[in-house]
């Protein structure tokens, strides 16, 4: 038939098997193979047809690598039309994940069965597009309008049992042998005279949707859109599913899909998809690098960070020991974990039984001797170099040979920490972001002597606990926090130059940042930066970069936790409000430092905030701290609230044009501050050569 799709008749049931690793995506060859098989089945002696996949999953969607290229025949809608109009029953048999075009293909079948571990979903919104092969028309017809909108605008996979409740799956199969269970199911359908059930024949009564429903839904989505346009287009399509016959609805869907696929947002989100997968790969490390077994983990420090990290492991069934210095500190740490899980249970996102299972996996200790059996230890104590060195000295004496010793430090030198042990090859940085049980990013920090198998193990483990990993070499702040310094500095300098906190944050938030830099400062606590500055006695601090923040801390305005920082906070709602007292303080500080205040345009704010990220990113690349520009993007997308619709700072730079970024940096160097605005040599070189960071990535792959 074709080398990726085969067809055979087994016991009067036609079996179409897609076998196109890694995820059976709907490439041209797969589409053509399925179409040919369905066509063949129309005229043979099969009584029904089963569509299933080999390998790890059912069809995981359109082949994203084909996006942006000229369309190849047959199109997915053609394949889907052929399946739906088949004169014999077609049954989709799902395992793994039926995603995007994969689920749409399954929805064109007359029946769907799935193994209990299967999941189905329409994740297109995460790529800045929408289901373009009938998903927006068929899901509301079968699952209802609200459920369809929730599913398609969130893009998250739905487990088989829930999908069955929604009507998306007709039969949850028992047993693990997909093929034989699906054949039995198909035969039963034939024997019972089951009808050719076509979702397109279901119509939705427009009166069943409350007046104003779609308007309300759009408003709700707009609040979390952050520069994304696909969610609103999805509402348009589902509205068409309600108000128009299916073929007209499908035409609306196609039109919206076509608009979205060529949008800059979708391009950025597709970049993020592939960058995320690329970041998991370590250059020079063979795919088959052996891994160390990680069956038991210990965390040193039961504070917010340590507790959050412990939850990450318990959540995937790995036992964790939490070590604290006293019984009281331990009880406090375990109490926070219990509280966090209870909140999840109260929100209905976890069952009591699941909570109990996870809590059972977390035990406490105050003795280092209890760590002799663990395979991995993650230190999450205060950012105090002396304490960290002491901890690693102790770990070295109690941990078994081959145990991985990781530090969660945000700033300290991982090489120095490694030297505190007699096994620097086993030491690595695992930099989690707070709250560690929620934030997706894990910066894996490679010391000079970190062994390859340690790196490979930690990257794999990171994925297992649901993190997106990016590799960094050792430098102050690693990739993310090092870049952040220029961003934070400019936010502060903009205030002195005449912008208000509200103006600075509004520009960042309009760009799509989850929160503006000054509001983030208030959330994290202004005392954190204050203490960090005090600890860095090795450098001379320019007061223009922090004088307002310092004064606020000295006025006991520490941010949200003290009710005021750059802003005042409503004690009940925590809503932020501009504070004339802060505006007066800024003016006073500017006058003291001889800074002449002026009107600052939003464009200047945007460039001054984001171009330092790009400039430092270029240095980080050139120094080999990050492997690729895409890895830097991943750090910012998953660790710092950078808008995915902009693809990350380095991708954004390529879209703006490196020449413009470079020219503007030179302009700021000449007019604002020569120290802060020296262009990175790599940025200058690429700009002069008319190249992009993406070009650099290709040349240095
Ligand atoms: N197209 C092309 N390549 C894909 C792909 C797709 N849809 N999905 C995954 N891949 C590739 C990945 O890039 C990766 O390649 P490398 O090994 O070369 O890095 C490989 O498959 C394995 O992917 P993962 O590392 O992500 O594997 P996983 O086991 O962790 O996850 C998965 C598997 C859940 C299927 C995940 O890959 C995934 O979510 N894929 C995307 C699914 C998706 O977005 N589908 C919708 C596509 S758009 C669409 O279908 C539009 C439409 O309406 C027609």
XYZ file of C-alpha atoms and ligand atoms in Angstrom:
755
model
C 0.000 0.000 0.000
C 2.479 2.629 1.184
C 5.442 2.415 3.473
C 3.675 4.298 6.280
C 0.126 2.957 5.970
C -0.792 -0.701 5.491
C -4.138 -2.371 4.882
C -5.176 -5.964 5.475
C -8.453 -7.794 5.981
C -8.563 -9.825 9.179
C -11.616 -11.936 9.815
C -13.773 -9.769 7.525
C -12.604 -6.548 9.172
C -10.402 -4.217 7.143
C -7.515 -2.975 9.260
C -5.738 0.253 8.312
C -2.492 0.598 10.248
C -0.588 3.868 10.260
C 3.060 3.347 11.091
C 4.906 6.608 10.757
C 7.218 7.223 13.713
C 7.680 9.083 15.912
C 4.049 10.160 16.406
C 2.133 9.081 13.265
C 1.636 12.708 12.221
C -0.528 13.252 9.155
C 2.196 13.812 6.591
C 1.278 13.736 2.911
C 2.278 10.043 2.777
C 0.037 9.194 5.728
C -2.913 11.124 4.313
C -2.526 9.450 0.942
C -2.094 6.022 2.558
C -5.287 6.350 4.603
C -7.254 7.651 1.607
C -6.101 4.746 -0.556
C -6.907 2.215 2.153
C -10.397 3.590 2.716
C -10.998 3.563 -1.025
C -9.807 -0.068 -1.275
C -12.028 -1.081 1.620
C -15.136 0.163 -0.174
C -14.897 -2.658 -2.721
C -13.449 -5.630 -0.850
C -15.165 -8.243 1.285
C -14.592 -6.451 4.588
C -17.702 -5.725 6.636
C -16.210 -2.846 8.582
C -12.900 -1.035 8.843
C -10.699 -0.319 11.849
C -8.212 2.556 11.744
C -5.381 2.180 14.221
C -1.737 3.094 14.644
C 1.489 1.270 15.395
C 4.088 2.628 17.790
C 3.564 4.820 20.792
C 0.444 6.707 19.787
C -2.568 7.213 17.571
C -2.175 10.077 15.061
C -0.799 13.089 16.992
C -2.060 15.620 14.460
C -1.091 17.344 11.265
C 2.591 17.175 10.410
C 3.711 20.522 11.759
C 6.877 20.459 9.662
C 4.647 20.815 6.560
C 3.158 24.108 7.813
C 4.221 27.147 5.838
C 5.039 24.989 2.788
C 2.867 24.640 -0.350
C -0.075 22.297 0.416
C 0.258 18.737 -0.871
C -2.632 16.610 -2.039
C -4.670 14.955 -0.650
C -5.677 17.483 1.971
C -6.820 16.294 5.373
C -10.419 17.448 4.749
C -10.455 15.198 1.639
C -9.291 12.215 3.694
C -11.843 13.000 6.370
C -14.660 13.294 3.822
C -13.708 9.888 2.389
C -13.798 8.246 5.823
C -17.065 9.885 6.825
C -18.822 8.955 3.585
C -17.549 5.354 3.643
C -20.314 2.843 2.925
C -18.874 0.567 5.616
C -18.503 1.312 9.290
C -15.141 2.878 10.104
C -13.961 2.557 13.701
C -11.033 4.530 15.116
C -9.059 2.554 17.688
C -7.102 4.953 19.855
C -4.071 4.497 22.070
C -1.565 7.104 23.234
C -2.826 10.517 22.187
C -5.259 11.357 19.389
C -4.459 15.013 18.912
C -5.470 17.758 16.505
C -5.958 16.331 13.016
C -5.656 12.891 14.631
C -8.767 13.439 16.712
C -10.466 15.106 13.756
C -9.762 11.975 11.702
C -11.221 9.874 14.515
C -14.290 12.122 14.659
C -14.911 11.433 10.977
C -15.063 7.715 11.780
C -18.469 6.325 12.660
C -17.345 4.954 16.045
C -14.371 5.537 18.324
C -12.934 3.114 20.843
C -9.907 3.701 23.044
C -7.729 1.967 25.599
C -8.189 3.387 29.115
C -4.801 5.153 29.095
C -5.543 7.022 25.841
C -6.101 10.758 25.680
C -7.736 12.909 23.056
C -7.393 16.617 22.444
C -7.344 19.552 20.081
C -4.122 21.358 21.023
C -3.990 23.607 17.942
C -4.572 26.744 20.021
C -1.116 26.126 21.504
C 0.312 26.491 18.012
C -1.634 29.697 17.394
C -4.126 27.998 15.071
C -7.432 26.146 15.375
C -8.582 22.659 14.419
C -8.796 23.060 10.664
C -10.333 19.744 9.698
C -13.756 19.920 11.252
C -12.894 19.848 14.962
C -14.705 23.101 15.702
C -17.806 21.777 13.918
C -17.913 18.186 15.083
C -16.949 18.521 18.753
C -19.820 20.906 19.650
C -22.242 18.647 17.781
C -21.275 15.702 19.890
C -20.082 17.158 23.220
C -22.117 20.353 23.476
C -21.143 23.953 22.837
C -19.669 24.921 26.211
C -17.668 21.691 26.602
C -16.342 22.053 23.055
C -15.256 25.647 23.604
C -13.572 24.787 26.895
C -11.725 21.918 25.290
C -10.646 23.680 22.099
C -9.659 27.021 23.630
C -7.625 25.333 26.383
C -6.076 22.750 24.062
C -5.436 20.255 26.867
C -5.775 16.489 26.322
C -8.785 14.757 27.850
C -8.387 11.237 29.328
C -10.397 8.431 27.714
C -12.930 8.138 30.560
C -13.755 11.862 30.489
C -13.812 11.822 26.687
C -16.292 8.965 26.889
C -18.511 11.032 29.222
C -18.349 13.845 26.675
C -19.450 11.479 23.904
C -16.159 11.725 22.033
C -15.356 8.071 22.693
C -18.037 5.394 22.233
C -16.243 2.531 23.941
C -13.407 2.338 26.445
C -11.767 -1.012 25.728
C -10.574 -3.388 28.368
C -7.185 -5.059 28.123
C -4.029 -3.846 26.506
C -4.213 -5.575 23.144
C -5.606 -2.717 21.105
C -5.882 -4.548 17.817
C -7.767 -7.577 19.046
C -10.057 -5.517 21.313
C -10.817 -3.127 18.441
C -11.533 -6.011 16.048
C -13.941 -7.531 18.569
C -15.639 -4.181 19.034
C -15.972 -3.668 15.268
C -17.416 -7.192 14.812
C -19.927 -6.584 17.612
C -21.015 -3.382 15.904
C -21.523 -5.219 12.610
C -23.429 -8.046 14.280
C -25.703 -5.666 16.158
C -26.509 -3.850 12.919
C -25.041 -0.600 14.163
C -25.788 2.379 11.940
C -23.264 4.520 10.110
C -23.196 7.257 12.758
C -22.023 10.483 11.178
C -21.446 13.430 13.499
C -22.122 15.810 10.617
C -25.787 14.702 10.698
C -26.292 16.054 14.235
C -27.633 19.588 14.345
C -27.452 21.988 17.262
C -30.564 23.901 18.247
C -29.459 27.581 18.377
C -32.117 28.149 21.055
C -30.173 25.810 23.346
C -27.433 28.433 23.641
C -28.243 31.267 26.010
C -28.390 34.749 24.477
C -25.080 36.588 24.961
C -23.213 33.328 25.670
C -20.588 33.789 22.956
C -20.037 37.453 23.835
C -19.402 36.506 27.462
C -17.099 33.714 26.410
C -15.056 36.051 24.208
C -14.684 38.514 27.091
C -13.475 35.760 29.394
C -10.897 34.657 26.815
C -9.714 38.196 26.115
C -8.629 38.524 29.751
C -6.049 35.773 29.307
C -5.282 36.183 25.586
C -1.821 37.839 25.959
C -1.471 38.595 22.276
C -3.089 35.386 21.041
C -5.715 35.652 18.331
C -6.620 31.994 17.871
C -8.972 31.700 20.905
C -11.290 34.368 19.540
C -11.298 32.747 16.098
C -12.260 29.441 17.736
C -15.339 31.109 19.219
C -16.252 32.397 15.740
C -16.097 28.847 14.382
C -18.100 27.264 17.192
C -20.689 30.026 16.803
C -20.902 29.022 13.133
C -21.384 25.386 14.190
C -24.474 26.502 16.091
C -25.904 28.906 13.555
C -25.003 27.406 10.197
C -25.302 24.073 8.385
C -22.129 22.000 8.700
C -20.695 22.728 5.271
C -20.987 26.471 5.830
C -19.488 26.033 9.297
C -16.588 24.077 7.795
C -16.033 26.913 5.313
C -15.867 29.424 8.198
C -13.409 27.145 9.981
C -11.204 26.869 6.873
C -11.185 30.621 6.384
C -10.193 31.277 10.016
C -7.593 28.487 9.902
C -6.022 29.943 6.754
C -5.775 33.375 8.375
C -4.192 31.988 11.535
C -1.674 29.670 9.930
C 0.120 32.602 8.295
C -0.047 34.843 11.375
C 3.127 35.947 13.198
C 1.633 34.528 16.418
C 1.356 31.041 14.987
C 4.849 31.244 13.533
C 6.142 32.181 16.983
C 4.225 29.402 18.705
C 5.390 26.800 16.222
C 8.934 27.973 16.841
C 8.310 27.486 20.578
C 7.006 23.943 19.971
C 10.151 22.826 18.166
C 12.505 24.873 20.387
C 11.087 23.096 23.429
C 11.882 19.698 21.955
C 15.300 20.802 20.730
C 16.213 22.216 24.148
C 15.880 18.731 25.621
C 18.803 17.576 23.478
C 22.367 18.081 24.610
C 24.782 18.778 21.800
C 27.479 16.142 21.545
C 25.697 13.672 23.808
C 24.664 10.475 22.009
C 20.960 9.606 22.242
C 21.867 6.313 23.894
C 23.920 7.836 26.714
C 23.258 5.481 29.641
C 21.014 6.812 32.371
C 21.319 6.427 36.123
C 18.343 4.914 37.931
C 16.428 7.403 40.033
C 14.101 5.562 42.385
C 14.406 7.703 45.481
C 15.126 11.380 45.920
C 16.016 13.668 48.822
C 15.523 17.394 49.098
C 17.609 19.484 51.493
C 15.512 22.353 52.814
C 11.770 22.235 53.372
C 10.971 25.858 52.548
C 8.602 26.918 49.779
C 11.112 25.896 47.132
C 12.166 22.572 48.684
C 8.552 21.609 49.389
C 7.496 22.464 45.835
C 10.330 20.334 44.425
C 9.356 17.429 46.687
C 5.800 17.627 45.305
C 7.120 17.372 41.724
C 8.582 13.942 42.504
C 5.713 12.664 44.623
C 3.357 13.669 41.792
C 4.998 11.109 39.500
C 5.273 8.374 42.118
C 8.913 8.839 43.160
C 9.493 8.646 46.943
C 11.094 11.782 48.423
C 12.813 12.483 51.720
C 12.698 16.045 52.931
C 15.568 17.046 55.193
C 15.337 19.988 57.575
C 17.526 21.170 60.415
C 14.948 20.710 63.185
C 11.709 18.874 63.855
C 9.861 22.186 63.924
C 11.212 23.308 60.545
C 10.403 19.881 59.145
C 6.844 19.961 60.445
C 6.412 23.446 58.989
C 7.706 22.267 55.595
C 5.508 19.164 55.521
C 2.567 21.313 56.654
C 3.001 23.617 53.641
C 3.019 20.610 51.320
C -0.163 19.235 52.922
C -1.799 22.635 52.594
C -0.830 22.949 48.919
C -2.285 19.533 48.107
C -5.466 20.294 50.087
C -6.011 23.452 48.041
C -5.784 21.357 44.859
C -8.283 18.884 46.296
C -10.648 21.710 47.285
C -10.489 23.058 43.735
C -11.596 19.619 42.552
C -8.350 19.005 40.652
C -7.255 16.013 42.759
C -9.033 13.313 44.711
C -8.501 12.795 48.448
C -7.130 9.347 47.618
C -4.566 10.775 45.201
C -3.524 13.337 47.771
C -3.041 10.598 50.361
C -0.945 8.557 47.918
C 1.321 11.496 47.181
C 1.706 12.495 50.814
C 2.650 8.952 51.653
C 5.571 9.245 49.252
C 6.999 12.252 51.108
C 8.801 11.526 54.350
C 10.788 13.821 56.604
C 14.115 13.551 58.353
C 16.546 15.726 60.246
C 19.487 13.386 59.808
C 21.884 13.318 56.858
C 22.523 9.642 57.639
C 19.050 8.892 56.286
C 20.193 9.952 52.818
C 22.563 7.046 52.276
C 20.172 5.173 49.981
C 18.871 7.958 47.741
C 19.771 8.231 44.045
C 19.451 11.998 43.769
C 19.684 14.815 46.292
C 18.557 18.338 45.478
C 19.825 21.029 47.787
C 17.379 23.915 48.222
C 18.754 25.862 51.165
C 19.359 29.637 51.467
C 21.425 31.371 48.801
C 24.389 31.479 51.132
C 27.586 30.085 49.596
C 29.037 28.933 52.919
C 25.928 26.972 53.859
C 25.793 25.392 50.405
C 29.433 24.286 50.569
C 28.840 22.802 54.006
C 25.763 20.912 52.757
C 27.685 19.439 49.823
C 30.534 18.411 52.089
C 28.043 16.482 54.225
C 26.310 14.949 51.214
C 29.653 13.773 49.898
C 30.267 11.881 53.109
C 26.848 10.194 53.384
C 25.547 9.610 49.846
C 26.212 6.350 48.060
C 28.615 6.270 45.114
C 26.848 7.279 41.896
C 24.182 9.365 43.620
C 23.551 12.622 41.765
C 24.116 15.697 43.921
C 22.169 18.679 42.588
C 21.960 22.264 43.727
C 18.935 24.434 43.172
C 21.009 27.590 43.438
C 19.915 30.559 41.313
C 23.256 32.334 41.304
C 26.097 30.434 42.998
C 29.013 28.886 41.170
C 28.163 25.226 40.550
C 31.869 24.469 39.911
C 32.819 25.727 43.369
C 30.020 23.704 44.914
C 31.222 20.626 43.020
C 34.724 21.145 44.368
C 33.351 20.874 47.907
C 32.923 17.164 47.129
C 35.280 14.427 46.026
C 32.916 13.640 43.142
C 32.475 16.796 41.030
C 31.377 14.601 38.122
C 28.169 13.805 40.053
C 27.319 17.439 40.807
C 24.873 19.388 38.645
C 22.572 22.398 38.949
C 18.811 21.866 38.896
C 17.411 25.355 39.000
C 13.671 25.218 39.640
C 11.433 28.270 39.516
C 9.030 29.187 42.261
C 6.447 27.788 42.918
C 8.380 24.691 41.853
C 5.330 22.438 41.715
C 3.709 24.822 39.203
C 6.399 26.506 37.109
C 7.400 24.486 34.056
C 11.008 25.563 33.615
C 13.998 23.613 34.852
C 17.402 25.124 34.080
C 19.894 22.283 34.171
C 23.325 23.684 34.969
C 26.328 21.828 33.664
C 29.449 22.209 35.755
C 32.855 21.905 34.110
C 33.159 18.360 35.415
C 29.545 17.179 35.346
C 29.430 13.695 33.817
C 27.472 13.119 30.598
C 25.273 10.440 32.134
C 24.369 12.814 34.980
C 23.240 15.432 32.467
C 21.305 12.923 30.382
C 19.625 11.521 33.499
C 18.623 14.924 34.821
C 17.220 16.069 31.463
C 15.152 12.890 31.193
C 14.015 13.122 34.798
C 13.052 16.762 34.283
C 10.688 15.717 31.498
C 9.288 12.923 33.668
C 8.318 15.396 36.401
C 6.597 17.593 33.831
C 9.303 20.208 33.377
C 10.644 21.791 30.245
C 14.424 21.599 30.510
C 17.053 23.934 29.145
C 20.773 23.453 29.620
C 22.999 26.251 30.895
C 26.698 26.410 31.617
C 27.923 28.103 34.771
C 27.792 31.897 35.033
C 26.268 34.337 37.498
C 22.482 33.916 37.223
C 22.777 31.234 34.500
C 20.692 32.006 31.406
C 17.492 33.442 32.845
C 18.520 35.539 35.816
C 21.644 36.798 34.096
C 19.537 38.202 31.254
C 16.995 39.572 33.656
C 19.453 41.998 35.196
C 19.396 44.368 32.228
C 15.612 44.180 32.004
C 15.201 45.052 35.675
C 17.835 47.769 35.459
C 16.073 49.477 32.585
C 12.684 49.258 34.300
C 14.229 51.197 37.147
C 16.103 53.673 34.969
C 12.937 54.411 33.016
C 11.355 55.570 36.270
C 14.197 57.960 36.953
C 13.999 59.233 33.377
C 10.315 60.143 33.789
C 8.069 57.084 33.247
C 5.686 55.994 35.997
C 5.593 52.412 37.341
C 2.133 52.010 35.806
C 3.380 53.132 32.408
C 6.369 50.778 32.427
C 4.285 47.790 33.515
C 1.468 48.611 31.093
C 3.864 48.541 28.115
C 5.320 45.184 29.223
C 1.873 43.731 29.796
C 0.531 45.034 26.489
C 3.482 43.288 24.855
C 2.144 40.150 26.507
C 4.278 39.661 29.613
C 2.298 37.932 32.335
C 3.214 40.841 34.627
C 5.255 44.014 34.234
C 8.755 44.100 35.785
C 7.888 46.430 38.662
C 4.753 44.496 39.595
C 6.890 41.325 39.537
C 9.328 43.038 41.913
C 6.463 43.759 44.280
C 5.248 40.178 44.010
C 8.659 38.617 44.669
C 9.440 41.120 47.464
C 11.722 44.121 46.940
C 13.837 42.961 49.882
C 15.044 39.987 47.777
C 16.898 42.232 45.310
C 17.975 44.512 48.165
C 19.677 41.644 49.986
C 21.211 40.328 46.756
C 22.715 43.773 46.077
C 24.113 43.946 49.572
C 25.638 40.494 49.201
C 27.474 41.533 46.039
C 30.242 43.536 47.520
C 32.489 42.553 44.624
C 30.930 45.087 42.236
C 30.298 48.818 42.369
C 26.546 49.493 42.226
C 25.318 52.476 40.227
C 22.614 54.119 42.412
C 20.640 55.033 39.265
C 19.907 51.334 38.811
C 18.237 50.722 42.156
C 17.877 53.878 44.281
C 14.063 53.881 44.208
C 13.861 50.165 45.014
C 16.343 50.606 47.844
C 14.449 53.586 49.266
C 11.181 51.637 49.126
C 12.686 48.775 51.132
C 14.075 51.218 53.665
C 10.546 52.677 53.980
C 9.335 49.126 54.722
C 7.541 48.987 51.396
C 8.602 45.453 50.512
C 5.931 44.807 47.873
C 2.692 42.835 48.056
C 3.620 41.137 51.319
C 3.772 44.466 53.176
C 0.790 45.931 51.297
C 2.907 48.393 49.331
C 5.961 48.598 47.101
C 6.046 50.350 43.739
C 2.262 50.251 44.097
C -0.315 50.224 46.910
C -2.273 46.985 47.208
C -5.876 46.535 48.186
C -5.687 44.340 51.306
C -8.685 42.271 50.175
C -8.345 41.920 46.426
C -4.569 42.558 46.115
C -5.422 44.841 43.179
C -2.574 47.256 42.542
C -3.012 51.009 42.509
C -0.598 53.763 41.533
C 0.728 55.629 44.544
C 1.480 59.392 44.350
C 3.939 58.910 47.218
C 6.070 56.649 45.001
C 5.840 59.051 42.082
C 7.085 61.847 44.379
C 9.894 59.594 45.636
C 11.006 58.886 42.075
C 11.101 62.618 41.280
C 13.093 63.284 44.432
C 15.635 60.570 43.620
C 15.974 61.807 40.023
C 16.670 65.315 41.320
C 19.215 64.043 43.849
C 21.092 62.180 41.112
C 20.830 65.021 38.608
C 18.664 63.017 36.183
C 16.535 65.297 34.041
C 13.055 63.834 33.737
C 11.171 63.847 30.416
C 8.180 62.322 28.647
C 8.996 58.734 27.727
C 7.248 57.106 24.776
C 5.853 53.590 24.943
C 8.155 52.626 22.087
C 11.197 53.680 24.102
C 9.957 51.695 27.095
C 9.458 48.613 24.944
C 12.925 48.779 23.399
C 14.679 49.613 26.651
C 13.041 46.713 28.437
C 13.434 44.001 25.831
C 16.604 44.855 23.917
C 18.846 44.268 26.974
C 17.431 40.734 27.122
C 18.412 40.180 23.512
C 21.841 41.767 23.929
C 22.692 39.624 26.953
C 21.193 36.605 25.184
C 23.675 37.192 22.345
C 26.564 37.240 24.841
C 25.280 34.078 26.473
C 25.236 32.358 23.093
C 28.668 33.558 22.140
C 30.140 32.413 25.460
C 28.534 28.992 25.039
C 26.441 29.390 28.205
C 23.317 28.461 26.199
C 23.450 25.890 23.421
C 21.036 27.616 21.073
C 18.929 30.783 20.767
C 15.839 28.557 21.010
C 16.963 27.329 24.440
C 17.065 30.936 25.637
C 13.558 31.424 24.276
C 12.375 28.387 26.213
C 13.878 29.734 29.441
C 11.966 32.985 28.995
C 8.696 31.406 27.853
C 8.515 28.904 30.704
C 10.346 30.702 33.495
C 9.673 34.407 33.074
C 6.187 34.818 31.604
C 7.417 35.911 28.159
C 4.442 35.768 25.753
C 4.441 32.595 23.683
C 2.810 34.552 20.844
C 6.144 36.400 20.537
C 8.183 33.167 20.544
C 10.794 34.213 23.139
C 13.304 37.091 23.167
C 15.678 35.702 20.530
C 12.881 34.786 18.115
C 11.353 38.224 18.739
C 14.727 39.803 17.916
C 14.809 38.008 14.582
C 11.328 39.290 13.784
C 12.201 42.875 14.728
C 15.438 42.567 12.730
C 18.876 42.385 14.336
C 19.990 45.523 12.512
C 17.247 47.531 14.207
C 18.034 46.015 17.608
C 21.717 46.770 17.153
C 21.140 50.363 15.941
C 18.826 51.103 18.842
C 21.285 49.684 21.375
C 23.997 51.905 19.901
C 21.652 54.883 20.116
C 20.959 54.165 23.811
C 24.694 53.692 24.407
C 25.368 57.126 22.937
C 22.468 58.955 24.555
C 21.741 57.188 27.838
C 24.480 55.168 29.444
C 27.560 53.723 27.789
C 28.087 51.113 30.543
C 24.702 49.435 30.224
C 24.370 49.583 26.471
C 27.490 48.067 24.932
C 26.269 45.943 22.022
C 27.219 42.273 22.227
C 29.867 41.398 19.603
C 27.692 38.557 18.237
C 24.716 40.862 17.815
C 26.890 43.377 15.991
C 28.379 40.694 13.741
C 25.024 39.142 12.803
C 23.436 42.560 12.230
C 26.286 43.591 9.929
C 26.077 40.306 8.025
C 22.302 40.673 7.653
C 21.775 37.411 9.552
C 19.434 36.216 12.272
C 19.852 34.190 15.445
C 18.059 31.400 13.586
C 20.831 31.517 10.956
C 23.409 31.316 13.746
C 21.584 28.299 15.197
C 21.693 26.527 11.847
C 25.351 27.280 11.307
C 26.166 26.049 14.821
C 23.820 23.049 14.958
N 4.187 17.081 13.543
C 5.512 16.864 13.322
N 6.359 16.422 14.265
C 5.845 16.173 15.490
C 4.483 16.368 15.789
C 3.635 16.841 14.750
N 2.328 17.028 14.939
N 4.274 16.038 17.083
C 5.469 15.640 17.564
N 6.406 15.721 16.608
C 7.817 15.323 16.720
C 8.573 16.192 17.722
O 9.068 17.372 17.126
C 9.675 15.255 18.170
O 10.658 15.259 17.162
P 12.197 15.038 17.536
O 12.278 13.687 18.212
O 12.896 15.134 16.248
O 12.544 16.164 18.492
C 9.001 13.886 18.129
O 7.846 14.035 17.301
C 8.550 13.395 19.480
O 7.769 14.407 20.101
P 7.827 14.659 21.674
O 9.243 14.778 22.126
O 6.917 15.793 21.951
O 7.255 13.274 22.213
P 6.321 12.992 23.457
O 6.160 11.531 23.505
O 6.818 13.719 24.649
O 4.910 13.649 23.099
C 3.018 14.172 21.753
C 4.163 13.161 22.057
C 2.069 14.261 22.928
C 2.305 13.678 20.530
C 3.649 15.565 21.499
O 4.675 15.456 20.563
C 2.673 16.591 20.973
O 1.947 17.175 21.745
N 2.722 16.835 19.657
C 1.963 17.915 19.042
C 0.563 17.560 18.836
C -0.148 18.668 18.120
O 0.040 19.834 18.384
N -1.011 18.280 17.202
C -1.785 19.217 16.464
C -1.080 19.529 15.203
S -1.905 20.803 14.333
C -3.203 20.055 13.579
O -3.433 18.894 13.711
C -4.004 21.012 12.748
C -5.207 20.464 12.134
O -6.283 20.747 12.556
C -5.102 19.644 10.962
